[in-house]
Short mmCIF file of C-alpha atoms in Angstrom, two decimals:
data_model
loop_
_atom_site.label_atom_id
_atom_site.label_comp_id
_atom_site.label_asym_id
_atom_site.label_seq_id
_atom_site.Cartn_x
_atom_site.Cartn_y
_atom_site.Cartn_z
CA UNK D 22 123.95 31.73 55.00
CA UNK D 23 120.99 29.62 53.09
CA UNK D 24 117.84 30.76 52.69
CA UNK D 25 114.79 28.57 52.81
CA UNK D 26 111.64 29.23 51.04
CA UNK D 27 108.74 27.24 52.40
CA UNK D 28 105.95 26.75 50.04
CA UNK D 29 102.60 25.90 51.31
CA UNK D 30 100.22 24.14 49.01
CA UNK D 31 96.95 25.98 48.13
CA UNK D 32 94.61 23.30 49.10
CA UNK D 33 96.19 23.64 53.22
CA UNK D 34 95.73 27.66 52.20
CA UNK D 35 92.07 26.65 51.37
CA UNK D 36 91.32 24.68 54.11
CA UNK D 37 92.70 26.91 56.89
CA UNK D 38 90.11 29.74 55.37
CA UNK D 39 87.29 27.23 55.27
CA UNK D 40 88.12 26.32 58.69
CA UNK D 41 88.11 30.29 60.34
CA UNK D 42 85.20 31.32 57.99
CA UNK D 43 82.79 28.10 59.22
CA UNK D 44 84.09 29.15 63.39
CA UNK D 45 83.29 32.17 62.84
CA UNK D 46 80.05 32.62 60.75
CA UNK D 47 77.78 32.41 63.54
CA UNK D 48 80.09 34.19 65.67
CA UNK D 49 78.35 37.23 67.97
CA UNK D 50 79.68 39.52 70.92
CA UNK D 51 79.65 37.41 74.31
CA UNK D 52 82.46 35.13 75.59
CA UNK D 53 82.23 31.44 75.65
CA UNK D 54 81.53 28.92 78.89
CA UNK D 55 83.75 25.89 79.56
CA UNK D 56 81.52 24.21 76.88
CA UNK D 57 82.14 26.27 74.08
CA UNK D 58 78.68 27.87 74.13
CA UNK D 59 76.88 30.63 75.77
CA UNK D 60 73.71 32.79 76.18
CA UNK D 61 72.41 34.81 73.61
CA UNK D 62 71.80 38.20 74.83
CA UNK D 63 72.33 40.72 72.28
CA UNK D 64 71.16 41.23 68.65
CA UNK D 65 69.99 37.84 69.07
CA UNK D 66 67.70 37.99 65.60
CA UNK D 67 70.57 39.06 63.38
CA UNK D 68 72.14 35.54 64.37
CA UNK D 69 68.93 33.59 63.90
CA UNK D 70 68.87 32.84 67.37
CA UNK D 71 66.03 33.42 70.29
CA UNK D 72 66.79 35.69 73.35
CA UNK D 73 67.92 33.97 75.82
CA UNK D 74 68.36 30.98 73.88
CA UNK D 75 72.17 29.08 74.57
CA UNK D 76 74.33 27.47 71.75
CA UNK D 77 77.70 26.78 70.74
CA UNK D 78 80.26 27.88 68.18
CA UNK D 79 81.07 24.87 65.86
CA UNK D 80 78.30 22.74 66.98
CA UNK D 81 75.01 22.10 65.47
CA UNK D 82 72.17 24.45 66.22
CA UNK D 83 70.34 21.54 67.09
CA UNK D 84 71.86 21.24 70.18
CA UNK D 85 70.83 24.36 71.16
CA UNK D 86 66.73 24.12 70.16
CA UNK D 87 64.21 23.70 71.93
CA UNK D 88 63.55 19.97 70.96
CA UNK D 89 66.60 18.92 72.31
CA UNK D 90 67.14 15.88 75.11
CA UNK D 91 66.32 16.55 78.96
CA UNK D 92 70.29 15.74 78.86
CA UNK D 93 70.42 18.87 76.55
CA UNK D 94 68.52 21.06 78.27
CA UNK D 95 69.99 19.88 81.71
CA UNK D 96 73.51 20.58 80.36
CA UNK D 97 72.36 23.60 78.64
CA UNK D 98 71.00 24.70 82.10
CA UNK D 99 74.30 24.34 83.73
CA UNK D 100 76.01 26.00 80.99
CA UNK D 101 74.00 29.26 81.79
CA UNK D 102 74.24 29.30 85.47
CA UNK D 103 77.92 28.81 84.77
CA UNK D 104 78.04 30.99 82.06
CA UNK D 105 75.64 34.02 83.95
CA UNK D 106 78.24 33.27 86.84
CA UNK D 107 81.39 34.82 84.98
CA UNK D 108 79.93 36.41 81.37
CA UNK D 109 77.84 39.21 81.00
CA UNK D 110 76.16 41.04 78.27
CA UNK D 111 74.95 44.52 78.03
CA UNK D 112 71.31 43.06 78.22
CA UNK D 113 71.60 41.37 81.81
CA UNK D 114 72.03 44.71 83.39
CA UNK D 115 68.66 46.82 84.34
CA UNK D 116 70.65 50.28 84.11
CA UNK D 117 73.61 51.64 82.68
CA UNK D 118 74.74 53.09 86.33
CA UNK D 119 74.69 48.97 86.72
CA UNK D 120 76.87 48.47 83.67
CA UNK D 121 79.11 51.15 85.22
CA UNK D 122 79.11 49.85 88.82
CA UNK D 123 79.91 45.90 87.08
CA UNK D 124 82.97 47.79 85.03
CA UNK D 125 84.35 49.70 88.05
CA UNK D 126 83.98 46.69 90.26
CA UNK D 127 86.37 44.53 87.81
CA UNK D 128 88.56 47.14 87.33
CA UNK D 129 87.95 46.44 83.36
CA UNK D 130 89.10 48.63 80.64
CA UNK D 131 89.96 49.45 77.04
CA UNK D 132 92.74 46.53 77.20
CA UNK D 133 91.01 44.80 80.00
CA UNK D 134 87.53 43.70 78.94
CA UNK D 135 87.70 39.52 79.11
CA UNK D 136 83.74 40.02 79.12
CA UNK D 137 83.43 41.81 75.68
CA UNK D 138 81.54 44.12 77.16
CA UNK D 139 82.86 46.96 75.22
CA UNK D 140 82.35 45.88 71.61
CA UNK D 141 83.64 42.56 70.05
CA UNK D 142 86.69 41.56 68.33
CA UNK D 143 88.30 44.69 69.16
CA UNK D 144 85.81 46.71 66.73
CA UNK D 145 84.83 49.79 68.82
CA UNK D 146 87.29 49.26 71.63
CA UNK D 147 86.94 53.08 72.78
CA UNK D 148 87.10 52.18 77.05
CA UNK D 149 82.90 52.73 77.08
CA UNK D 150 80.70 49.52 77.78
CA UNK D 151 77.54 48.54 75.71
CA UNK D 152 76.01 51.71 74.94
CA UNK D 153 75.99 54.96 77.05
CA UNK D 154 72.53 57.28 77.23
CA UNK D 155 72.88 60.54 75.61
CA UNK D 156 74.93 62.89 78.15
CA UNK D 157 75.97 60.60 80.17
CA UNK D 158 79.51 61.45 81.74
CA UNK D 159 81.36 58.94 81.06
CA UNK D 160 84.38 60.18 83.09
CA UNK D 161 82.43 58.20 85.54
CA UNK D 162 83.46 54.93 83.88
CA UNK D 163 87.10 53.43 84.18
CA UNK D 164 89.96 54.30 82.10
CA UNK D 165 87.20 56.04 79.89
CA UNK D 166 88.94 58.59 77.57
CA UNK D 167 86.86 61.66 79.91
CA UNK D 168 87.86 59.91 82.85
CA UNK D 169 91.88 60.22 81.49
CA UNK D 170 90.88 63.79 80.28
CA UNK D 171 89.85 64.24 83.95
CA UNK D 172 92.44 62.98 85.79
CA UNK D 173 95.21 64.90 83.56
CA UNK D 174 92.86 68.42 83.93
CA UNK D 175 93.04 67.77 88.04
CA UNK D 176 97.00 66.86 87.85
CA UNK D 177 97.45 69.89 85.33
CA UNK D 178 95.84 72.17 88.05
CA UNK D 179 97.89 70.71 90.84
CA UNK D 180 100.97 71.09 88.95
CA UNK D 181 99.91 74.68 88.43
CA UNK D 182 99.03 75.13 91.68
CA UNK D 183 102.42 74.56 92.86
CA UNK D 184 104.09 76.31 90.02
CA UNK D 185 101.84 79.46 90.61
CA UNK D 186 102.81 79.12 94.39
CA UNK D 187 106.03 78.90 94.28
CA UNK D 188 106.31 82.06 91.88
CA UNK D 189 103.89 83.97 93.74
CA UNK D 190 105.49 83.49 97.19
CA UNK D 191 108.91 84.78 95.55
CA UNK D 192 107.22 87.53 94.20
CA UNK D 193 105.43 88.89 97.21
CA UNK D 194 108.58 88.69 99.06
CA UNK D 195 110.26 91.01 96.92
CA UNK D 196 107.51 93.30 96.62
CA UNK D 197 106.92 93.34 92.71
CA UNK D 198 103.60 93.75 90.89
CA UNK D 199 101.42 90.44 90.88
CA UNK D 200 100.84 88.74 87.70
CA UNK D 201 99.59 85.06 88.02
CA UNK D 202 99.68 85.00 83.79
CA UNK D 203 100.82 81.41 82.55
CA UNK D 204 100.89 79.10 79.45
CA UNK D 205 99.75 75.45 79.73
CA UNK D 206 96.40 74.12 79.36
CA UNK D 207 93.13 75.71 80.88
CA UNK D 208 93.34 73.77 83.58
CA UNK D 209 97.23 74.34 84.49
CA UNK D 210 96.37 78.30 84.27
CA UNK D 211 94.00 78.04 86.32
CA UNK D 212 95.77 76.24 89.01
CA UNK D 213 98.62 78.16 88.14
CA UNK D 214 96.36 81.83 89.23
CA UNK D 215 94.90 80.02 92.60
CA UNK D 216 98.35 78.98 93.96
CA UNK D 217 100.25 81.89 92.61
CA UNK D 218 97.39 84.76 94.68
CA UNK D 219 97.92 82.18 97.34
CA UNK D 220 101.75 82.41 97.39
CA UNK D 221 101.52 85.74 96.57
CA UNK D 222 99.53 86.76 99.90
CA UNK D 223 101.99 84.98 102.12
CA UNK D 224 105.10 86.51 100.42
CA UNK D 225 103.57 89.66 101.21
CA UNK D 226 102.74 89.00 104.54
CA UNK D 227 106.83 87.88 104.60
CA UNK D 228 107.70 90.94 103.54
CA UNK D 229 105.81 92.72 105.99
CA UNK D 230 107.60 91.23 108.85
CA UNK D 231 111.12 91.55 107.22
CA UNK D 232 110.45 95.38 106.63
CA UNK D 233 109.64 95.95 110.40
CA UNK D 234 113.02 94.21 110.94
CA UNK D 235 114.77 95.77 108.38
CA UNK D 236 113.51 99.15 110.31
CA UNK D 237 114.43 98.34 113.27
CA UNK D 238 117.75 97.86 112.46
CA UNK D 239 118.19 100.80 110.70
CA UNK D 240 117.14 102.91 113.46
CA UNK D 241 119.59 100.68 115.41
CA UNK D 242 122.43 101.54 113.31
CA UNK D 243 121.49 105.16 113.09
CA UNK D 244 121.93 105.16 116.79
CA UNK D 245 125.24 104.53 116.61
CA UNK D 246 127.03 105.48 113.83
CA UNK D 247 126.19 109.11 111.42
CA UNK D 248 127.03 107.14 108.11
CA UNK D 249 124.28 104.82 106.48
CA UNK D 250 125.26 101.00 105.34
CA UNK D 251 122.78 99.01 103.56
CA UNK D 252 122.81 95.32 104.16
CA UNK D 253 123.05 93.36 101.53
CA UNK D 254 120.05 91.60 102.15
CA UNK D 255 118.38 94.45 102.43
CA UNK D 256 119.97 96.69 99.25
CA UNK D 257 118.62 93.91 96.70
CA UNK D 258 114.68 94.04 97.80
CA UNK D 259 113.65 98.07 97.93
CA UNK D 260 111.01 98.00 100.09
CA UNK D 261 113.38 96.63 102.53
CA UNK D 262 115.56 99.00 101.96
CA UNK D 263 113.39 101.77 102.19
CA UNK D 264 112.37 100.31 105.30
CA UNK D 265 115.76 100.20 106.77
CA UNK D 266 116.58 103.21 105.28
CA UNK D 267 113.50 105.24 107.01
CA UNK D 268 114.60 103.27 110.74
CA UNK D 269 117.96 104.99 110.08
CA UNK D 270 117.04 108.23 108.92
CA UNK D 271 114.57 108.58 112.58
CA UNK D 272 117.09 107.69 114.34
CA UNK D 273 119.75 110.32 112.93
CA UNK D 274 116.43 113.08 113.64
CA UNK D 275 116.21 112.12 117.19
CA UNK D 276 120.26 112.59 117.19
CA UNK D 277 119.81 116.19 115.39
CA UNK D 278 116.85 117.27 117.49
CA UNK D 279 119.29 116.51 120.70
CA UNK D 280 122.03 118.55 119.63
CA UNK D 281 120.04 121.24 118.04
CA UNK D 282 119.59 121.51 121.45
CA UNK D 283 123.25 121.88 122.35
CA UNK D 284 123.64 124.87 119.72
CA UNK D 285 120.28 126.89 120.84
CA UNK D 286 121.80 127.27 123.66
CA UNK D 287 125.22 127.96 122.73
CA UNK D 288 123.35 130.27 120.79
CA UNK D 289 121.61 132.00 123.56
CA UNK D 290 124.82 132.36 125.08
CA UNK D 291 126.40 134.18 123.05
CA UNK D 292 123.04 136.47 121.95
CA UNK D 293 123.26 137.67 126.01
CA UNK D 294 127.20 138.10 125.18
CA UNK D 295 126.40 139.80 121.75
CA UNK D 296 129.08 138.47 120.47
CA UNK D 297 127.62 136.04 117.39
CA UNK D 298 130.50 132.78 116.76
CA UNK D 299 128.39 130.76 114.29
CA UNK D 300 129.52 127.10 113.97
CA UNK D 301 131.51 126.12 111.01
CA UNK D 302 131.20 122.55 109.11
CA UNK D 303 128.16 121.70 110.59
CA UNK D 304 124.95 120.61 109.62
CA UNK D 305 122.67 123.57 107.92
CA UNK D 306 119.90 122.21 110.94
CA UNK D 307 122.49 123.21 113.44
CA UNK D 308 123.69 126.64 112.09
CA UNK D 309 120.02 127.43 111.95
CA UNK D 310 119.85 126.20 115.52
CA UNK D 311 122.45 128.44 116.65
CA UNK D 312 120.82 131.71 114.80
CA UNK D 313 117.80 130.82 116.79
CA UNK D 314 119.50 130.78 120.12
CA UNK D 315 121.29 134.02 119.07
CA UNK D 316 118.27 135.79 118.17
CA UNK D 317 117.00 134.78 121.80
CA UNK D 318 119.64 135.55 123.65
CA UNK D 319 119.89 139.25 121.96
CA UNK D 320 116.03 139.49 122.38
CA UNK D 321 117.05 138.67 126.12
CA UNK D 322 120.02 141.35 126.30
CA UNK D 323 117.45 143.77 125.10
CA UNK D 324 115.23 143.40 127.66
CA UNK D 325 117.87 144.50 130.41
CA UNK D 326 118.49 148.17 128.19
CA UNK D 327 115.01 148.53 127.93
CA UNK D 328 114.38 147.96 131.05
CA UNK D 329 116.77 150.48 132.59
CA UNK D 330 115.04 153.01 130.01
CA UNK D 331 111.99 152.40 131.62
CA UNK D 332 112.77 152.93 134.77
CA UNK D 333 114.70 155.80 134.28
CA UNK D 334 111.63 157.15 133.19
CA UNK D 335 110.29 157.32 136.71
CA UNK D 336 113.24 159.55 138.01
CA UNK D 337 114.45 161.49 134.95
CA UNK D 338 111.78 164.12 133.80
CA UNK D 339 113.29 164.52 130.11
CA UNK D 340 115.21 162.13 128.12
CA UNK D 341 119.02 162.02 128.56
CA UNK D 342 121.27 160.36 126.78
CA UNK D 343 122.94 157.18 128.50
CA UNK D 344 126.47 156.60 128.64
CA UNK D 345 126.61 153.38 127.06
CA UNK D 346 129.69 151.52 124.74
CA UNK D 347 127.39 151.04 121.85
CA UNK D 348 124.42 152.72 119.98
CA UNK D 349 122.37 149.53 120.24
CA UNK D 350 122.01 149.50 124.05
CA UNK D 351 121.19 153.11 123.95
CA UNK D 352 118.27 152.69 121.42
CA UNK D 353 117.33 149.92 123.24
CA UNK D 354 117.59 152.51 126.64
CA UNK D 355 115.77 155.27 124.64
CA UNK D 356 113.20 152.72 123.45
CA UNK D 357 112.38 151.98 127.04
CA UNK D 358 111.99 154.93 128.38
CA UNK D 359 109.66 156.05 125.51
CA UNK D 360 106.98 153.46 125.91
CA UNK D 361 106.94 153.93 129.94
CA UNK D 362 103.34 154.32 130.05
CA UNK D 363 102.79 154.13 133.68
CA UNK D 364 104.85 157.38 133.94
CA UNK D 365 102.18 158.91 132.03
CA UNK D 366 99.64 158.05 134.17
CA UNK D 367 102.05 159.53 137.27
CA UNK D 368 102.65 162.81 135.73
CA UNK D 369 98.61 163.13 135.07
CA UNK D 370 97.60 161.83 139.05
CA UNK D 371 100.80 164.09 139.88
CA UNK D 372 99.66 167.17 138.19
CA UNK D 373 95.70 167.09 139.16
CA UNK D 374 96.50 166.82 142.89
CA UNK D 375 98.25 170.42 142.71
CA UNK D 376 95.78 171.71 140.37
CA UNK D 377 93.14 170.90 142.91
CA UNK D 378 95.28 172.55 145.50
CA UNK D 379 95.49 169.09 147.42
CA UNK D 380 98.32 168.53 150.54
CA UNK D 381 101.56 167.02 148.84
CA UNK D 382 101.61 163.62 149.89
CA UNK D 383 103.07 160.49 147.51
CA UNK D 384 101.12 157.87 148.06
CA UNK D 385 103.48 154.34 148.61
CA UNK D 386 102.51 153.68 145.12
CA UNK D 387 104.42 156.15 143.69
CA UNK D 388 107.66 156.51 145.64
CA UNK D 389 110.03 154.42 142.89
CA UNK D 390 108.38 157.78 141.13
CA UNK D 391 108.86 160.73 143.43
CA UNK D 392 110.63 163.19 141.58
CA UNK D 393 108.07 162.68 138.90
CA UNK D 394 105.56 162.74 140.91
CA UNK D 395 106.78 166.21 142.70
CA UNK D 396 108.06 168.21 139.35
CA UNK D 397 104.14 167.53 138.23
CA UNK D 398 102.72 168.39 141.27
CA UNK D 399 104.34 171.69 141.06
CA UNK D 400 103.32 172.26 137.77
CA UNK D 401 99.65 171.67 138.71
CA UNK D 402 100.44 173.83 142.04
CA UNK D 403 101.55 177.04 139.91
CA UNK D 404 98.93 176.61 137.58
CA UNK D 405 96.48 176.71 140.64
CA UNK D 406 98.15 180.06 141.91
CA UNK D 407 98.44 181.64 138.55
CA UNK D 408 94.14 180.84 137.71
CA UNK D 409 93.76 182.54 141.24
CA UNK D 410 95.38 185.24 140.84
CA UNK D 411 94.05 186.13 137.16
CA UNK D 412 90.77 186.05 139.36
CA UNK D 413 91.60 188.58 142.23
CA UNK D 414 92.45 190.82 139.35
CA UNK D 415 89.52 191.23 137.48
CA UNK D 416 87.83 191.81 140.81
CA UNK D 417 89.95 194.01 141.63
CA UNK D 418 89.16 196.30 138.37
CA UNK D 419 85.47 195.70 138.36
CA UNK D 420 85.58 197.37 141.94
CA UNK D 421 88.16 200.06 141.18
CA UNK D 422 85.76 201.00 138.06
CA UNK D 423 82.63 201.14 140.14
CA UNK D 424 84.41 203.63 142.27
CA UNK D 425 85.85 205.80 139.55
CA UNK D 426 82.00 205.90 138.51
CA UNK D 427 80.60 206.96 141.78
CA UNK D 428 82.88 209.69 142.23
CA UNK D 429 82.15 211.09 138.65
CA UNK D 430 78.67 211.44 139.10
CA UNK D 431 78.95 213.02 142.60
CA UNK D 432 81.41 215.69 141.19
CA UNK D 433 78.72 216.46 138.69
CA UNK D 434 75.61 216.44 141.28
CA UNK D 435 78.21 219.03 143.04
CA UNK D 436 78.68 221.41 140.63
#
């Protein structure tokens, strides 16, 4: 393949400079009308020009003067109605909020500025028109590097907001320990924490309703069947487990509490039977059951020995030995007739009434306790007869002694 060198001569080099440096050596921000020229607006004494004053680039300034033709300044006139209609400079606005409201409104921008109202020539292209007061927020203005900086920082926080959510809601459904911590910009973490508490809440509140069902099934299951089977979708999450664990585990209670039932009174059965048949390969709940049943029934059986004791007190005056087919029943028997106190009071109302030498007569009260009642009579009876007669006796000597007296003095007097 050839290759062609093309040699330009220095004097086209020359002019072409020439040419670019004379276009350009008046040349100030502000874009041109259909007649080449515009209104000065800006910086107007640096370019030797008046404010307000129009002119071209490439003309003669005498065009633009003041001196110039009524054709001039009738075509100059034009140029800035025409030229006000379309260009503006920073200097035909009476605030900045109106520089910002004129940017907005034409949608201009760092590439987008046909107006040059953001520097000239591309020198200080930064997205900003003219100049900006100190503090101004400029995230105000259009495709403004704060107004980017914004816009990420709000779709950083919605992306963490849905992140955070999405993590939070899976961990309050399985019941773990919040932590909304994050990387990402401050903006993303902070998203990130509000939609993760958020999610977080409503897995919990998830959870919640799974663990009454997970309960409820438990005790379901526990109602029919002794051995406990986790779901799976239970056995991975252990608060629902625990959930459905505690359902099961009241329903087996309610079970045991039934039959415990069952064996207290097989137990008191065989107490009143004293014969003691304790369960084998049972639950330690229902062995205990049984003992207590047991214990009842003997305290029962007891009751019927004592009892007989006691009311053998009311016929028997002394103790006598029952014939029974085990020493048990006859403590129980002896144990009974013992603590008969209302024998007691028998043998004392018994014993006064023939002390007192009243008529024998048992009241109603006392027949179930007649011969009692009669043997302590008696006994109050003789002890009546024997204080009498221990009385008529030691009349009986005080008189003989008087006598025995009277008849030694009159034997004397006689003599």
């Amino acid at each position: 393949m050839k290759k062609w060198i093309f040699c330009v001569p220095l004097f086209l080099l020359t002019f072409i400079f020439v040419f670019i440096f004379e276009t350009d050596a008046h040349a100030h921000p502000g874009g041109k009308d259909s007649s080449g020229g515009h209104t000065c607006r800006t910086n107007c004494e640096s370019w030797g020009l008046e404010p307000g004053e129009y002119h071209t680039h490439g003309g003669s300034s005498e065009s633009s003067s003041s001196d110039s033709s009524s054709e001039s300044s009738s075509k100059s006139d034009s140029s800035v109605s025409s030229n006000d209609s379309w260009d503006k400079d920073c200097t035909d606005f009476s605030s900045y909020d109106e520089v910002v409201d004129y940017w907005n409104s034409k949608g201009y921008s760092k590439t987008n500025d046909p107006e040059r109202l953001d520097g000239w020539g591309n020198a200080v292209d930064d997205g900003i028109p003219c100049e900006e007061p100190s503090g101004y927020d400029t995230a105000k203005i259009n495709g403004s590097p704060a107004q980017i900086a914004e816009k990420a920082a709000v779709q950083d926080k919605t992306n963490g907001e849905k992140a955070g959510y999405t993590a939070g809601l899976g961990a309050g459904k399985k019941g773990v320990t919040s932590d909304s911590t994050s990387k990402g910009s401050a903006a993303y973490q902070e998203g990130y924490t509000i939609g993760y508490d958020e999610g977080y809440q409503n897995g919990t509140e998830v959870l919640e309703k799974q663990k009454i069902t997970a309960n409820k099934e438990g005790y379901a299951l526990g109602k029919k069947h002794d051995k406990l089977v986790v779901p799976q979708q239970y056995a991975s999450i252990n608060s629902l487990k625990s959930s459905f664990n505690e359902g099961f585990n009241k329903a087996i209670e309610e079970k045991d509490e039934e039959k415990k039932k069952d064996y207290i009174a097989l137990g008191v059965k065989d107490g009143k039977a004293d014969i003691m048949n304790e369960p084998k390969s049972v639950k330690p709940i229902f062995i205990d059951a049984y003992k207590q049943g047991y214990d009842q029934g003997q305290s029962e059986l007891k009751k019927t020995y004592v009892k007989q004791g006691h009311n053998a007190a009311f016929k028997n005056v002394k103790y006598k030995t029952p014939k029974l087919n085990s020493q048990k029943y006859i403590n129980w028997y002896k144990e009974g007739f013992k603590l008969n106190n209302k024998v007691k009071a028998i043998q004392k109302t018994a014993y006064n009434a023939g002390l007192n030498g009243e008529h024998y007569k048992v009241q109603a009260k006392y027949k179930h306790a007649e011969p009692i009642y009669k043997y302590y009579y008696e006994q109050g009876d003789q002890e009546r007869k024997e204080n009498n007669a221990a009385s008529s006796g030691v009349v009986a000597a005080g008189v003989l002694g008087w006598l025995s007296r009277r008849f030694y003095v009159a034997k004397k007097m006689l003599k």
